[in-house]
Amino acid sequence: MDVDAWDAATGVSVVVDPQRGARRPVTDYTDFSHLERADQVVAVIPGAGWRAHWKDEGPDSGPLTEQVLAWLVTSKERATPVPVDAHGHTDDAESADRLIPPGDE
């Protein structure tokens, strides 16, 4: 769960409980053990002609190349390519075998 706020009086992190439809301190959960810093997206930049290539993700387990629509830049200074397929669907390309820069064939 994502931390939604911090209790000003106690300093305890607060999350949204979707079943109650209200905020709850994380300490209300019996299985709570710790918080972890999330790698949050801080910027999105255009794909700028980059392409993602997989050796065996295409038809009949053949090659597949898709345009990178955008790059997600995170708070940990990581850039993740987000390609778009022929149907307009997106996903991350972290499993791509190769990222092809603009102008390379």
mmCIF file of C-alpha atoms in Angstrom:
data_model
loop_
_atom_site.group_PDB
_atom_site.id
_atom_site.type_symbol
_atom_site.label_atom_id
_atom_site.label_comp_id
_atom_site.label_asym_id
_atom_site.label_seq_id
_atom_site.Cartn_x
_atom_site.Cartn_y
_atom_site.Cartn_z
ATOM 1 C CA MET A 1 0.000 0.000 0.000
ATOM 2 C CA ASP A 2 1.099 3.545 -0.607
ATOM 3 C CA VAL A 3 1.423 5.950 2.303
ATOM 4 C CA ASP A 4 -1.334 8.541 1.888
ATOM 5 C CA ALA A 5 -0.380 10.849 4.774
ATOM 6 C CA TRP A 6 1.380 11.095 8.126
ATOM 7 C CA ASP A 7 -0.480 11.601 11.411
ATOM 8 C CA ALA A 8 0.671 15.013 12.678
ATOM 9 C CA ALA A 9 0.344 14.067 16.353
ATOM 10 C CA THR A 10 1.954 10.598 16.315
ATOM 11 C CA GLY A 11 4.058 10.608 13.136
ATOM 12 C CA VAL A 12 2.528 7.263 12.127
ATOM 13 C CA SER A 13 2.015 6.724 8.412
ATOM 14 C CA VAL A 14 -1.581 6.501 7.207
ATOM 15 C CA VAL A 15 -2.905 4.440 4.284
ATOM 16 C CA VAL A 16 -6.264 4.217 2.552
ATOM 17 C CA ASP A 17 -8.278 1.147 3.539
ATOM 18 C CA PRO A 18 -10.385 0.443 0.428
ATOM 19 C CA GLN A 19 -12.764 -1.859 2.321
ATOM 20 C CA ARG A 20 -13.584 0.758 4.949
ATOM 21 C CA GLY A 21 -13.355 3.654 2.531
ATOM 22 C CA ALA A 22 -11.288 5.590 5.054
ATOM 23 C CA ARG A 23 -7.739 6.270 6.106
ATOM 24 C CA ARG A 24 -6.110 4.029 8.724
ATOM 25 C CA PRO A 25 -2.803 4.146 10.572
ATOM 26 C CA VAL A 26 -0.515 1.362 9.353
ATOM 27 C CA THR A 27 -0.143 0.240 12.955
ATOM 28 C CA ASP A 28 -3.827 -0.864 12.862
ATOM 29 C CA TYR A 29 -2.797 -3.738 10.585
ATOM 30 C CA THR A 30 -1.673 -6.802 12.533
ATOM 31 C CA ASP A 31 0.672 -7.886 9.734
ATOM 32 C CA PHE A 32 2.422 -4.496 9.364
ATOM 33 C CA SER A 33 6.191 -4.823 9.719
ATOM 34 C CA HIS A 34 7.913 -1.869 8.037
ATOM 35 C CA LEU A 35 7.850 0.822 5.355
ATOM 36 C CA GLU A 36 9.925 0.749 2.180
ATOM 37 C CA ARG A 37 10.881 3.729 0.053
ATOM 38 C CA ALA A 38 9.118 3.491 -3.296
ATOM 39 C CA ASP A 39 10.742 4.368 -6.589
ATOM 40 C CA GLN A 40 8.248 7.054 -7.626
ATOM 41 C CA VAL A 41 7.855 8.462 -11.125
ATOM 42 C CA VAL A 42 8.935 12.109 -11.088
ATOM 43 C CA ALA A 43 8.934 12.861 -14.826
ATOM 44 C CA VAL A 44 7.799 11.500 -18.172
ATOM 45 C CA ILE A 45 9.685 12.386 -21.333
ATOM 46 C CA PRO A 46 8.873 11.541 -24.989
ATOM 47 C CA GLY A 47 10.278 8.372 -26.538
ATOM 48 C CA ALA A 48 12.208 10.490 -29.080
ATOM 49 C CA GLY A 49 12.475 7.786 -31.740
ATOM 50 C CA TRP A 50 13.831 4.998 -29.531
ATOM 51 C CA ARG A 51 12.577 1.443 -30.108
ATOM 52 C CA ALA A 52 12.431 -1.660 -27.905
ATOM 53 C CA HIS A 53 13.357 -5.004 -29.458
ATOM 54 C CA TRP A 54 12.682 -8.551 -28.267
ATOM 55 C CA LYS A 55 14.217 -11.584 -29.988
ATOM 56 C CA ASP A 56 11.292 -13.952 -29.403
ATOM 57 C CA GLU A 57 8.170 -12.005 -28.327
ATOM 58 C CA GLY A 58 6.626 -11.499 -31.782
ATOM 59 C CA PRO A 59 4.339 -13.734 -33.862
ATOM 60 C CA ASP A 60 5.394 -17.393 -33.833
ATOM 61 C CA SER A 61 8.020 -16.567 -31.162
ATOM 62 C CA GLY A 62 9.860 -14.381 -33.659
ATOM 63 C CA PRO A 63 11.343 -10.907 -33.237
ATOM 64 C CA LEU A 64 9.276 -7.912 -32.157
ATOM 65 C CA THR A 65 10.175 -4.216 -32.297
ATOM 66 C CA GLU A 66 7.958 -1.463 -30.855
ATOM 67 C CA GLN A 67 8.262 2.317 -30.692
ATOM 68 C CA VAL A 68 9.052 3.758 -27.269
ATOM 69 C CA LEU A 69 6.181 6.130 -26.541
ATOM 70 C CA ALA A 70 7.741 7.613 -23.393
ATOM 71 C CA TRP A 71 10.414 7.213 -20.731
ATOM 72 C CA LEU A 72 9.387 7.147 -17.067
ATOM 73 C CA VAL A 73 12.024 8.825 -14.897
ATOM 74 C CA THR A 74 11.992 7.841 -11.217
ATOM 75 C CA SER A 75 13.153 9.432 -7.997
ATOM 76 C CA LYS A 76 16.055 6.959 -8.006
ATOM 77 C CA GLU A 77 17.226 8.408 -11.363
ATOM 78 C CA ARG A 78 16.108 5.398 -13.361
ATOM 79 C CA ALA A 79 14.577 5.676 -16.846
ATOM 80 C CA THR A 80 12.124 2.980 -17.937
ATOM 81 C CA PRO A 81 11.040 2.763 -21.586
ATOM 82 C CA VAL A 82 7.305 2.450 -22.255
ATOM 83 C CA PRO A 83 6.619 1.108 -25.763
ATOM 84 C CA VAL A 84 3.298 1.165 -27.578
ATOM 85 C CA ASP A 85 2.103 -1.809 -29.641
ATOM 86 C CA ALA A 86 0.126 -1.841 -32.909
ATOM 87 C CA HIS A 87 -3.148 -1.787 -30.922
ATOM 88 C CA GLY A 88 -2.178 1.236 -28.804
ATOM 89 C CA HIS A 89 -1.504 -0.787 -25.643
ATOM 90 C CA THR A 90 1.439 0.123 -23.422
ATOM 91 C CA ASP A 91 3.623 -1.695 -20.927
ATOM 92 C CA ASP A 92 7.177 -1.284 -19.700
ATOM 93 C CA ALA A 93 10.013 -2.682 -21.809
ATOM 94 C CA GLU A 94 12.259 -3.803 -18.965
ATOM 95 C CA SER A 95 12.387 -7.294 -20.485
ATOM 96 C CA ALA A 96 13.505 -6.027 -23.916
ATOM 97 C CA ASP A 97 16.605 -7.673 -25.311
ATOM 98 C CA ARG A 98 17.780 -4.406 -26.820
ATOM 99 C CA LEU A 99 16.898 -0.709 -26.921
ATOM 100 C CA ILE A 100 17.524 0.794 -30.340
ATOM 101 C CA PRO A 101 18.467 4.482 -30.495
ATOM 102 C CA PRO A 102 17.009 6.814 -33.138
ATOM 103 C CA GLY A 103 18.662 6.367 -36.526
ATOM 104 C CA ASP A 104 19.992 2.827 -35.863
ATOM 105 C CA GLU A 105 18.490 0.052 -37.909
#
